[in-house]
Coordinates of C-alpha atoms (C1' of nucleotides) in Angstrom, one line a residue:
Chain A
X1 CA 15.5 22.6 -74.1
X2 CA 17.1 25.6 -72.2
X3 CA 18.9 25.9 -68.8
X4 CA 15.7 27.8 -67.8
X5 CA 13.4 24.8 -68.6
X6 CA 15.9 22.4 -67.6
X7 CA 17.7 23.9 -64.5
X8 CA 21.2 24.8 -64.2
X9 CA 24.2 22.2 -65.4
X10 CA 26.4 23.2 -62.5
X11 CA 27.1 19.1 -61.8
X12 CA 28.9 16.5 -63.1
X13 CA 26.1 14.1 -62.0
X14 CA 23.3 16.6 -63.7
X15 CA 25.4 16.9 -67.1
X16 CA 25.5 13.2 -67.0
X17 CA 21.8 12.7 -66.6
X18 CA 21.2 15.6 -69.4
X19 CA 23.0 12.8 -71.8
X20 CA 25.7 15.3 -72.3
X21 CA 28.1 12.6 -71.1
X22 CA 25.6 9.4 -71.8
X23 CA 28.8 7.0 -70.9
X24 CA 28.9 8.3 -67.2
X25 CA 25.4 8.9 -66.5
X26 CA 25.1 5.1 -65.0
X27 CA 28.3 6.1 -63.4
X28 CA 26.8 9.0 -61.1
X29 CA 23.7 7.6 -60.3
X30 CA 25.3 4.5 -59.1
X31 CA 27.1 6.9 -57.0
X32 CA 24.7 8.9 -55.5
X33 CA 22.3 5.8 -54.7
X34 CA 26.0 4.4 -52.9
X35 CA 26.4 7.7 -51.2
X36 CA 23.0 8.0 -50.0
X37 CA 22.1 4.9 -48.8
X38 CA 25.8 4.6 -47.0
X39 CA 24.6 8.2 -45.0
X40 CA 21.2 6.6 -44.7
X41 CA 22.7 3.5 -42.8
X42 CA 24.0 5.6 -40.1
X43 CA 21.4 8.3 -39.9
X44 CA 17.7 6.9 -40.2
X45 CA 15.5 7.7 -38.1
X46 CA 14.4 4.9 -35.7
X47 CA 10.5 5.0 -36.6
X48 CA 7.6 2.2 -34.8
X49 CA 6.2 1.2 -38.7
X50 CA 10.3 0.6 -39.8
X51 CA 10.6 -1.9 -36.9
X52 CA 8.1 -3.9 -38.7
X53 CA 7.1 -2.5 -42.1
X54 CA 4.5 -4.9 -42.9
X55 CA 2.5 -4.0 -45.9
X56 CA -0.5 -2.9 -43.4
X57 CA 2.1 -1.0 -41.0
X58 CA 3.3 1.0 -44.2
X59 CA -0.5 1.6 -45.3
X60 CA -1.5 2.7 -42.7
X61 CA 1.7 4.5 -41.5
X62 CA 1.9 6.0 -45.2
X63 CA -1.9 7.5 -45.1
X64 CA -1.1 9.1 -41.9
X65 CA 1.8 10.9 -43.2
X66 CA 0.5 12.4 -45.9
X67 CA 0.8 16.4 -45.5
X68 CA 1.4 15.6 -41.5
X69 CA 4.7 15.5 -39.5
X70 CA 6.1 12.6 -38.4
X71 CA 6.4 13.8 -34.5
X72 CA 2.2 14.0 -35.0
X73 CA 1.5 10.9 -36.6
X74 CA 3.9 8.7 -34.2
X75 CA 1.3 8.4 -30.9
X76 CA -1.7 7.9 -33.8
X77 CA 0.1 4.9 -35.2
X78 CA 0.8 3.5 -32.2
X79 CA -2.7 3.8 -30.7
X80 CA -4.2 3.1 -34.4
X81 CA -2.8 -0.4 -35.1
X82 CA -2.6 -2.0 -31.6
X83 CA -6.7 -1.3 -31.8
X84 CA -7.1 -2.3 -35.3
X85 CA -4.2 -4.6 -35.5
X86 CA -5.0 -6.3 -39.2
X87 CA -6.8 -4.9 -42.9
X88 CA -9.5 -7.4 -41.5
X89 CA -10.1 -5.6 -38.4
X90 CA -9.8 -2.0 -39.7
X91 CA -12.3 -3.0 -42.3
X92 CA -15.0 -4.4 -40.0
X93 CA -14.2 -1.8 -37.6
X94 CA -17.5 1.0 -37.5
X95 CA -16.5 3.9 -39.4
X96 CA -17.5 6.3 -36.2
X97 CA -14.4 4.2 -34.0
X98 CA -11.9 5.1 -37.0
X99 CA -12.9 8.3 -36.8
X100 CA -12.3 8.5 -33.0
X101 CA -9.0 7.3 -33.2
X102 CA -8.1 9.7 -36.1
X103 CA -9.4 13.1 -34.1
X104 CA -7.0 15.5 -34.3
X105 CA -4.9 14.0 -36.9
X106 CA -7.3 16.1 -39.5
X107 CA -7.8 15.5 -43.4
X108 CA -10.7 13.5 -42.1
X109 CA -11.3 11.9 -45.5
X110 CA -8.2 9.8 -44.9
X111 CA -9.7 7.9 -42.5
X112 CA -13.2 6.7 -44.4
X113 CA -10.7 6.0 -47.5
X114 CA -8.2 3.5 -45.0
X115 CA -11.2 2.3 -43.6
X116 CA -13.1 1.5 -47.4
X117 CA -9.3 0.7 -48.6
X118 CA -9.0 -2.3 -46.1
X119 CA -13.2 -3.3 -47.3
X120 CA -11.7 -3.2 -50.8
X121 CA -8.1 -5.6 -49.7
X122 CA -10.6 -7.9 -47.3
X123 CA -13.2 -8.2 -50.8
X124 CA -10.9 -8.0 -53.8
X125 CA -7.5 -8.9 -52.6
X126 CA -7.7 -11.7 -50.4
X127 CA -7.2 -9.6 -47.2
X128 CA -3.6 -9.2 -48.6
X129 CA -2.1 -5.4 -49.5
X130 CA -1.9 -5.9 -53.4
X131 CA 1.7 -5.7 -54.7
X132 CA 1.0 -4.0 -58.1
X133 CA 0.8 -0.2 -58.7
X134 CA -2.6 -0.5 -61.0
X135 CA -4.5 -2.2 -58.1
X136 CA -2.8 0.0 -55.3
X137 CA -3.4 3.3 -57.0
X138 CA -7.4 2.0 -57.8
X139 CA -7.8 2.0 -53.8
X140 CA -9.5 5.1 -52.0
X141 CA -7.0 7.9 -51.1
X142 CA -3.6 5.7 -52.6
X143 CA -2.1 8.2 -55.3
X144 CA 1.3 8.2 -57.0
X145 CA 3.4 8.9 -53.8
X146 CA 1.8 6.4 -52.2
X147 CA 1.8 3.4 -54.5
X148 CA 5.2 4.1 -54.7
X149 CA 5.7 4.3 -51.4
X150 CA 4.2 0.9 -50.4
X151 CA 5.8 -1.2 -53.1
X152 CA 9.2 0.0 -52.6
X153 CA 9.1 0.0 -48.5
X154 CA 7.2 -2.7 -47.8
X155 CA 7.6 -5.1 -50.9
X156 CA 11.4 -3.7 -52.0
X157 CA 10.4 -3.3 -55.8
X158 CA 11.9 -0.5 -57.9
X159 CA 9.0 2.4 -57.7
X160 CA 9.7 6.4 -56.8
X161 CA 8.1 7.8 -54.2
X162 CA 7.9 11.2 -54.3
X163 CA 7.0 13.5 -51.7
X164 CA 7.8 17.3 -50.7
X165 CA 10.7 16.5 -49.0
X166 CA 12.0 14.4 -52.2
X167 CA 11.0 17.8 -54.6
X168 CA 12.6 19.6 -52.3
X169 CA 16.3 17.6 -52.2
X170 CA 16.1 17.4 -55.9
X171 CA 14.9 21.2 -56.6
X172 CA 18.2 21.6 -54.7
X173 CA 20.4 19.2 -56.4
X174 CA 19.7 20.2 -59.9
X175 CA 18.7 24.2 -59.1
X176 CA 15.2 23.4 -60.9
X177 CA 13.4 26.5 -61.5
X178 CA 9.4 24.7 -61.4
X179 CA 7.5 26.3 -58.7
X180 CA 6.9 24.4 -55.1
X181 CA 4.1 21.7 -55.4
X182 CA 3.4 22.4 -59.2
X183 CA 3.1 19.5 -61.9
X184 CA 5.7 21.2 -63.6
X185 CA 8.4 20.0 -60.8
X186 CA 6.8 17.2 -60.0
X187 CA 7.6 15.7 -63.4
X188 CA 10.9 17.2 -63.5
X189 CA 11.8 15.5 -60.2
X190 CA 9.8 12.3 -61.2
X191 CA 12.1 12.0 -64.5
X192 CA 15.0 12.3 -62.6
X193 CA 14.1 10.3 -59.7
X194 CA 13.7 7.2 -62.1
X195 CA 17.3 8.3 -63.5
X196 CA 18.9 7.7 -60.3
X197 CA 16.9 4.9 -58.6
X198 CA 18.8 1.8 -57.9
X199 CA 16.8 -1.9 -58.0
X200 CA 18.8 -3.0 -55.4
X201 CA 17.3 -1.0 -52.3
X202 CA 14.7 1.3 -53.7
X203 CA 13.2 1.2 -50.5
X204 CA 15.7 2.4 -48.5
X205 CA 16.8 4.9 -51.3
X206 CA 13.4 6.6 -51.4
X207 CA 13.6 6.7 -47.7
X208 CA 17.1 7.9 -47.3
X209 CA 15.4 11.1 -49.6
X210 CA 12.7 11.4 -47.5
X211 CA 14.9 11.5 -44.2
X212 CA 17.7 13.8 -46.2
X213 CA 14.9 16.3 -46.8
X214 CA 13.5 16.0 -43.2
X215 CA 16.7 16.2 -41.0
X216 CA 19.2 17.8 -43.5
X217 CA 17.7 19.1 -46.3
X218 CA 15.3 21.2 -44.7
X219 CA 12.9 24.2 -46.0
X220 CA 14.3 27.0 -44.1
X221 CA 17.7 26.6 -42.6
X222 CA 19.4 23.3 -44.6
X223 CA 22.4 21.6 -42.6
X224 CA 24.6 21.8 -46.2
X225 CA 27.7 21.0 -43.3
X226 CA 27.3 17.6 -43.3
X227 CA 25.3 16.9 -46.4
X228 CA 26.9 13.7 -47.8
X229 CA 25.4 15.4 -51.6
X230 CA 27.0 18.8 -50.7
X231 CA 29.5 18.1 -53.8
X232 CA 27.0 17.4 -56.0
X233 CA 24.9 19.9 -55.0
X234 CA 23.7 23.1 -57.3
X235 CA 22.0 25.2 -55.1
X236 CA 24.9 24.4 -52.6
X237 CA 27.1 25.5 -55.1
X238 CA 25.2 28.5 -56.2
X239 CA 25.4 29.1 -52.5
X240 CA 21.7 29.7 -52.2
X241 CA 20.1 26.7 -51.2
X242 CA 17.0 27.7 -50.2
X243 CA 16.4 29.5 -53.3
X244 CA 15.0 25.8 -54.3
X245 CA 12.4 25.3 -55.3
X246 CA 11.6 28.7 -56.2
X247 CA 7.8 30.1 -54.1
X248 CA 4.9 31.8 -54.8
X249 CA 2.8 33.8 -52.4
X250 CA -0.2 32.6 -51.2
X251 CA -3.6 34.7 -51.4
X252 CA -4.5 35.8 -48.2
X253 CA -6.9 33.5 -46.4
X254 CA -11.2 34.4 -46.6
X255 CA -12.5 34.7 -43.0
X256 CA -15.6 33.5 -42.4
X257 CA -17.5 34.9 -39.3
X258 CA -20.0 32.3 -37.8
X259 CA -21.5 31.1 -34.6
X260 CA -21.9 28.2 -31.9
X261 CA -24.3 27.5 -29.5
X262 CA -23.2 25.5 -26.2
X263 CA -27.0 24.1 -25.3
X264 CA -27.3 22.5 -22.3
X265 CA -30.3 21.2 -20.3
X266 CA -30.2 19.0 -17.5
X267 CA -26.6 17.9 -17.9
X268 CA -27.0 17.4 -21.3
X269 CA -25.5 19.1 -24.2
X270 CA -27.1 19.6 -27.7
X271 CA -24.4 18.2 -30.5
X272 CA -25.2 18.2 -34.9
X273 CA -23.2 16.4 -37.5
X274 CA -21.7 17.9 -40.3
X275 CA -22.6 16.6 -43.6
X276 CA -20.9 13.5 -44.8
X277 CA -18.7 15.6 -47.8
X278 CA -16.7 18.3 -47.6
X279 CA -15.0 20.0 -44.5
X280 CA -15.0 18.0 -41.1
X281 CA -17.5 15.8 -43.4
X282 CA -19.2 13.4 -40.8
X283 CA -17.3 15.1 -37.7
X284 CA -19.6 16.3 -35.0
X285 CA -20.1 19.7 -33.5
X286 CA -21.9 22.3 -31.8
X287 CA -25.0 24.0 -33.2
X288 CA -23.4 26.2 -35.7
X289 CA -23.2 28.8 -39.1
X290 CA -21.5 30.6 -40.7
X291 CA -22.3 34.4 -40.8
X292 CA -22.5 37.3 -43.5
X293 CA -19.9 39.6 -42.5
X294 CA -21.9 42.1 -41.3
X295 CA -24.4 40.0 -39.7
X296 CA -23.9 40.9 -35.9
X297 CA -23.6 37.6 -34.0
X298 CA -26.0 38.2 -31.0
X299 CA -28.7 38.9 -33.5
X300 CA -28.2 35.6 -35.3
X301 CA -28.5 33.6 -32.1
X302 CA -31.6 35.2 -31.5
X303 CA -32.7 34.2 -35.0
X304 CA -31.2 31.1 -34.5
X305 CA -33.4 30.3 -31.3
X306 CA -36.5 31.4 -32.8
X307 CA -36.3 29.7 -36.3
X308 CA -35.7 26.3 -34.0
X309 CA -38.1 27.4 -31.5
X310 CA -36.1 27.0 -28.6
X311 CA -37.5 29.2 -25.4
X312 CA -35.0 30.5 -23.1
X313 CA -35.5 32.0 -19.9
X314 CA -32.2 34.0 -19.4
X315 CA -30.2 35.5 -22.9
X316 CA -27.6 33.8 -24.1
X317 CA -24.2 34.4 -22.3
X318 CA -21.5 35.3 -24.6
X319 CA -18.5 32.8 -23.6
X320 CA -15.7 34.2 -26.1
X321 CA -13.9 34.2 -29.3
X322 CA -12.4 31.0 -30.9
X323 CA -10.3 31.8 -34.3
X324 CA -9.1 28.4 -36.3
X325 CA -7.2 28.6 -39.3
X326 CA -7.8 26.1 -41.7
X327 CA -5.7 25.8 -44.9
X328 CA -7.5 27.6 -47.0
X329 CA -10.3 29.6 -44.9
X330 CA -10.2 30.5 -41.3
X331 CA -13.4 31.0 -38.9
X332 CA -13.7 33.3 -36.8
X333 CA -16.6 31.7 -34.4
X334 CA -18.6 33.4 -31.3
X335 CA -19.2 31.0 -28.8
X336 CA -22.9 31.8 -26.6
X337 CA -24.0 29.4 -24.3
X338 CA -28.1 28.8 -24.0
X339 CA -30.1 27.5 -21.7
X340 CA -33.2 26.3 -22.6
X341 CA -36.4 25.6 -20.7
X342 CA -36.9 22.0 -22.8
X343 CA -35.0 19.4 -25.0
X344 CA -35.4 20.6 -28.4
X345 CA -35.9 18.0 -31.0
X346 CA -35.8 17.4 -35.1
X347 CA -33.7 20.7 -36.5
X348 CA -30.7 17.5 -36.7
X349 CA -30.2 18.1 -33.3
X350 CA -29.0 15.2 -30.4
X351 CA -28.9 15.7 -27.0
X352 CA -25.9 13.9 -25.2
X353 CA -24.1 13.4 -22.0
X354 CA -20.6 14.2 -21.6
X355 CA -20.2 10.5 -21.2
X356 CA -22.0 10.7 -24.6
X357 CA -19.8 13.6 -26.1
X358 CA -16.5 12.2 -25.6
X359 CA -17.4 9.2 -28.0
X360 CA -18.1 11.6 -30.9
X361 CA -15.4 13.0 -33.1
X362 CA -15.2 16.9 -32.9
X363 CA -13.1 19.0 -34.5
X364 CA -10.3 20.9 -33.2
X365 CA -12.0 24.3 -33.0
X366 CA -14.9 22.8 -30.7
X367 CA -12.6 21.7 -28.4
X368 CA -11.2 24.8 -28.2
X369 CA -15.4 26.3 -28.1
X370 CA -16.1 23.9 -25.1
X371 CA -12.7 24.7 -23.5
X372 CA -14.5 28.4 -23.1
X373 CA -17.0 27.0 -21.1
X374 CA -14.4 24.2 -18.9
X375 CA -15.7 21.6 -20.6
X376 CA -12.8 19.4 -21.2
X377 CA -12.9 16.5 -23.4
Chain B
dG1 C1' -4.4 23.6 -63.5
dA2 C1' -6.5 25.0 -59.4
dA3 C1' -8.9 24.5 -55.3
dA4 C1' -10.4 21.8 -51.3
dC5 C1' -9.0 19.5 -47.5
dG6 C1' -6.8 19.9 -40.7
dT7 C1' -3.7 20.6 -37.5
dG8 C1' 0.4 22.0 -35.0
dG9 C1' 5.1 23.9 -34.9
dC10 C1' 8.2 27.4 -35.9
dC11 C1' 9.9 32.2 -36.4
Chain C
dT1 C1' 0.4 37.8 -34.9
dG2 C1' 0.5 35.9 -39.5
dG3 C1' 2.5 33.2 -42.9
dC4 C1' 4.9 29.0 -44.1
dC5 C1' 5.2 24.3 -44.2
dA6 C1' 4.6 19.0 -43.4
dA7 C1' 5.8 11.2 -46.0
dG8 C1' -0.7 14.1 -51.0
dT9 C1' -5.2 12.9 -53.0
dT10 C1' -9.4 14.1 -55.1
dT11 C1' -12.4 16.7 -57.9

DNA sequence: GAAACGTGGCC
DNA sequence: TGGCCAAGTTT
């Protein structure tokens, strides 16, 4: 084992947990659990699932989080469980009115995997959130972070939950040198993480990580001042802090050029759904596809038309450019209105109202594509 | 291990 | 603007 592979010893609390001082190690985690949770009982954030962390509160609160901001997922929460209020409901709910209430919020999949998690709790477990980590982790879209995460908030039983803002604090603490969001640091942090975890309040502990990281302990510009770990700290003490965890650069992002067609007809407006797996699977949208780059777009609306058979008495109108970065592609889409002489049907095509439209979940970038044309939903 | 999977905020 | 990042999981 090397400093390289191991991080840097620059602590008394990480030479302890090395086992270079076995005797004390006890000593320092005990310490920084009594540290934490003391800054933790005058700094948490006042959050609507911590009023009442019921098991379904911290579910659902939980699968909402994941990869989102707190300030985003607050209003969802709100609205999410006053309309489905228990498992029961969210499980007999149609899948189309979870995906309603989850537009915006993105990582669509979440939503069929709550939705199928609460069939699975109302079939297998009684309609009761299951306290183990084996029959958590077997429900749709419950990994690691979030097993651990519901057994130690909502049922107070000694289980990590590790999240970026917990890799983060501990990169920082012990100046590991694993990469951001590898498995490399993620088992580095996991070890240590079940080092330091105290059975009396591992809920709050895990929490008080997860708020260190997200007022304190932050990515860019960390509030080391009035860190109550500052002491204990190796990147503090290195004086680079944010040199933890270490980054790579990301590729640059694939563009992919591709069309939409606004078709409307007698107050009506033509709508497709995407297919049920991969991105936006299931979400709704205008008729659309994706280009070869040097496809010109006006010629592939003209194809378009054709191959659908769609008669229009005036060209289509060019309406404008929408650009929507996605996390690993970005479209680049030309937005053409078209109106045709007829309703078109088959080609997957519905025709619907606005009344219509604003019940179907659409994805950010068409809201942006009917914004073009003041079209507000 | 790597890639897919949304969106909004920040600089 | 463009890149980074956020209470991760799945394939």
């Amino acid at each position: 084992m090397t400093a390289t592979a191991e991080g840097k010893t620059g602590t008394p609390l990480h030479r302890a947990l090395k086992g270079e001082r076995p005797t004390t190690a006890a000593d320092h985690s005990r310490e920084l659990a009594t540290v934490l949770l003391a800054w933790y009982a005058e700094n948490r954030r006042k959050l609507p699932w911590r009023e009442h962390p019921t098991p379904y509160w911290v579910f659902v609160s939980e699968m909402m989080l994941q990869q989102t901001r707190v300030d985003t997922v607050i209003p969802y929460f709100l609205r999410f469980v006053s309309r489905f209020s228990t498992p029961a409901d969210l499980a007999s709910a149609p899948e189309e009115e979870v995906l309603k209430a989850w537009e915006g919020l993105g990582y669509y999949r979440r939503a069929k995997n709550l939705k199928r998690a609460m069939e699975q709790v109302e079939q297998r477990h009684n309609g009761e959130i299951p306290t183990s980590y084996e029959a958590l982790i077997a429900l749709p879209g419950v990994g690691p972070y979030m097993a651990g995460a519901i057994l130690s908030i909502a049922f107070n039983l000694r289980y990590p939950a590790i999240d970026g803002n917990v890799q983060r604090v501990f990169a920082r603490l012990f100046a590991l040198p694993q990469p951001s969001g590898s498995p490399a640091l993620q088992k580095s942090v996991h070890q240590l993480v079940e080092a330091v975890l105290p059975s009396k309040a591992p809920g709050a502990f895990n929490q008080a990580l997860m708020d260190l990281g997200a007022t304190l302990c932050l990515p860019r510009d960390p509030v080391c001042s009035v860190c109550p770990l500052r002491e204990t700290c190796a990147a503090f003490q290195e004086g680079q802090p944010t040199a933890y965890p270490t980054t790579t650069p990301r590729p640059h992002l694939p563009e992919v050029p591709r069309i939409a067609l606004l078709l409307r007809c007698a107050g009506e407006i033509a709508v497709e759904q995407r297919p049920t797996a991969g991105l936006l699977g299931g979400l709704w949208q205008l008729p659309s596809r994706d280009l070869q780059p040097s496809q010109p777009p006006d010629k592939a609306v003209a194809a378009w038309l054709l191959e659908n058979e769609i008669a229009s008495p005036k060209p289509p109108r060019y309406l404008g450019r929408i650009r929507h970065t996605f996390t690993h592609l970005r479209w680049v889409m030309e937005v053409f209105e078209v109106c045709p002489t007829s309703f078109v049907q088959g080609q997957g095509l519905h025709w619907v109202s606005p009344d219509e439209l604003r019940q179907l979940t659409l994805p950010k970038a068409y809201h942006k594509a009917l914004a073009l044309a003041g079209l507000k939903l």
